[in-house]
Amino acid sequence: MSALVLAVLLAALDQTIVSTALPRIAEDLNGFADIAWVSAAYLLASTAVTPLWGKLGDMFGRKRLYLASTTIFLIASVTCGIAQNLPELIGARVLQGMGGGGMIVLTFALVGDIVAPGERGRYQSMFGSVYGVASIVGPLLGGVFTDQLSWRWAFLVNLPVGAVALVIAARALPAATSGTKARIDYAGAAVLAAIATGLVLVTSFGQRWGWASPAIIGLIAATVVLGAVLVPVERRAAAPVLPPSVFSSRTVVFSSLIGFVANAAMFAVLVYLPTYLQIVHGVSATLSGIHMLPLVAGLVVSQSLAGRWSAHAGRLRPILLGGLLANLAGLLLLGTIGAATNTLVLGVYFLITGIGIGMVPTVVLTTAQNSVPAADLGAASAAVTFARSIGAAFGVAVFGTLLNTGFADRTHGLPTAGGFDPARPDTVALLPAGLRDVALGAFAHATATGYLWISPALVVGTLLALFLKPARRTGQGATRAAGPAGTKETVSAA
């Protein structure tokens, strides 16, 4: 578990650690016009390969693929760290995303291999906490490396930590035998990767290119067509990347949809609350992370408790409903924040939101895993992970559009001679004192309104959870290491 937690930490950090380093990277590599691709390339690649890694793990055994994905990730990290121009860095980020996507989904599936069904939630909760911590710590580390050393260390730091994880995993993970070996579903993998690419491009560049632009409309149309093509392709495949049998389970489908909406809300909170703190309250990036500690504390504690409580199958749905409702309450409270909201009140709001965020991911993944046979464990894990990745991208994109549009509308009449740009909230500091207060109030109002607009997504998630029927734990065995002697124990759950 220590090796798996380290791997997830690295993969999650690389989704956020470059955010504060991007301006310096653009300056050093002379690539301001295309700098957004440094983040988008990683997200795109990691999302696109998730289902393929999951299925290959089902077919050929997860340990060897986990070691391969970690090795790819580390090689790509070195390539990122020594890149001499922006195209090299973007290409290395694609490779890094391919490795990181495998590390995440195979970690979730490996827990299904080595832990009995009744105990999976307790272990899966560790990884949800890692995601929450990485979302806050990542930008802080990126800023520290950039200011004190070099932005290249945001990538090179992966090497020592990843090497430790790789050695531990090679020695400790059980070499469990796989189920059926068959022809790889190349067609299904290609179509699914193209769908993921279209979705990530739309969410990442919709606002920049224009939501009504021919490029975005064309991408949406192509993605819809590819979605229709995927169904017959997967039905004909001997070993489909996403088996239709997995989606014949209402539990897997509902778990994936709930994961989508919950992650959309979660990343809208984790990505934009620090921005609100830095612009409206004028705190540094480091202090904004400290202000977010109540949210992280709530997330970590609720993840741990949800994992322990989910050992009882009958509690899965109540835990899920409680998490979604707490998350919804947190968003509604965040919908009341303003420029004058004090730190204590914000801390309480952040704590409630964190509690809600932490209770959902563990339960949806455990519920999906417990509803499928061992042969489809990787595919089910990949389906939920894929939905959560796309949900995160949608949440960031939609909230960003709501925030920027709302801010621009409320600051339309302010003078721009001093360098202030209503399309760039980071230029508020260039306004005179009186007008600056107006702009800060507008940004706070736009942030609060954005959270109110996305809260209905959690209402939809709550309704889905009401109709979710967690399956009884399937009868597959889970092999796990037992004791220092390295003996193995087979655990069966009725």
Short mmCIF file of N, CA, C and O in Angstrom, two decimals, residues 34 111-112 162 197 203 207 216 270 288 300 304 317 331 364 402 407 452 468 486:
data_model
loop_
_atom_site.label_atom_id
_atom_site.label_comp_id
_atom_site.label_asym_id
_atom_site.label_seq_id
_atom_site.Cartn_x
_atom_site.Cartn_y
_atom_site.Cartn_z
N ASP A 34 1.21 28.74 -26.70
CA ASP A 34 0.75 27.36 -26.56
C ASP A 34 1.00 26.77 -25.18
O ASP A 34 0.99 25.56 -25.00
N VAL A 111 -5.91 -2.87 -5.65
CA VAL A 111 -6.55 -2.98 -4.34
C VAL A 111 -7.63 -4.07 -4.39
O VAL A 111 -7.80 -4.83 -3.44
N GLY A 112 -8.34 -4.13 -5.53
CA GLY A 112 -9.33 -5.20 -5.68
C GLY A 112 -8.70 -6.57 -5.70
O GLY A 112 -9.32 -7.57 -5.30
N GLY A 162 9.49 8.16 -7.05
CA GLY A 162 9.01 7.10 -7.94
C GLY A 162 9.89 5.87 -7.90
O GLY A 162 9.40 4.74 -7.99
N THR A 197 -10.07 12.31 -26.19
CA THR A 197 -9.37 13.47 -26.73
C THR A 197 -10.34 14.59 -27.06
O THR A 197 -10.10 15.76 -26.73
N THR A 203 -13.36 20.70 -23.29
CA THR A 203 -13.40 21.31 -21.95
C THR A 203 -12.19 22.20 -21.69
O THR A 203 -12.30 23.20 -20.99
N GLN A 207 -13.50 27.74 -23.89
CA GLN A 207 -13.58 29.18 -23.63
C GLN A 207 -12.55 29.95 -24.46
O GLN A 207 -12.82 31.03 -24.98
N ILE A 216 -14.82 23.96 -31.96
CA ILE A 216 -15.47 23.32 -30.81
C ILE A 216 -16.72 22.57 -31.25
O ILE A 216 -16.97 21.43 -30.81
N LEU A 270 -11.65 22.86 -5.67
CA LEU A 270 -10.22 22.78 -5.38
C LEU A 270 -9.38 23.71 -6.26
O LEU A 270 -8.34 24.21 -5.82
N SER A 288 -2.79 30.92 0.76
CA SER A 288 -4.06 30.38 0.28
C SER A 288 -4.14 28.88 0.56
O SER A 288 -5.21 28.36 0.89
N VAL A 300 -9.84 14.50 4.30
CA VAL A 300 -9.05 13.36 4.75
C VAL A 300 -9.81 12.56 5.81
O VAL A 300 -9.88 11.32 5.77
N SER A 304 -11.41 8.70 5.37
CA SER A 304 -11.05 7.60 6.26
C SER A 304 -12.29 6.95 6.87
O SER A 304 -12.41 5.72 6.91
N ARG A 317 -24.92 3.04 0.46
CA ARG A 317 -25.80 4.09 -0.06
C ARG A 317 -26.00 5.23 0.94
O ARG A 317 -25.95 6.41 0.54
N LEU A 331 -21.53 23.69 -1.25
CA LEU A 331 -21.61 24.56 -2.43
C LEU A 331 -22.60 25.70 -2.21
O LEU A 331 -22.35 26.84 -2.62
N VAL A 364 -18.20 5.21 -4.52
CA VAL A 364 -18.59 4.89 -5.89
C VAL A 364 -17.66 3.85 -6.50
O VAL A 364 -18.10 2.95 -7.22
N LEU A 402 -18.21 30.25 -16.24
CA LEU A 402 -19.15 31.00 -15.42
C LEU A 402 -18.45 32.14 -14.67
O LEU A 402 -18.96 33.27 -14.61
N PHE A 407 -17.59 37.80 -14.08
CA PHE A 407 -16.70 38.90 -13.71
C PHE A 407 -16.66 39.96 -14.81
O PHE A 407 -16.71 41.17 -14.53
N LEU A 452 -23.28 28.37 -7.08
CA LEU A 452 -24.74 28.16 -7.09
C LEU A 452 -25.19 27.51 -8.40
O LEU A 452 -26.08 26.65 -8.40
N LEU A 468 -29.49 3.90 -6.65
CA LEU A 468 -28.33 3.00 -6.72
C LEU A 468 -28.51 1.87 -5.72
O LEU A 468 -28.75 2.09 -4.54
N GLY A 486 5.83 -13.54 3.89
CA GLY A 486 5.49 -13.48 2.47
C GLY A 486 4.48 -14.53 2.06
O GLY A 486 4.25 -14.76 0.89
#
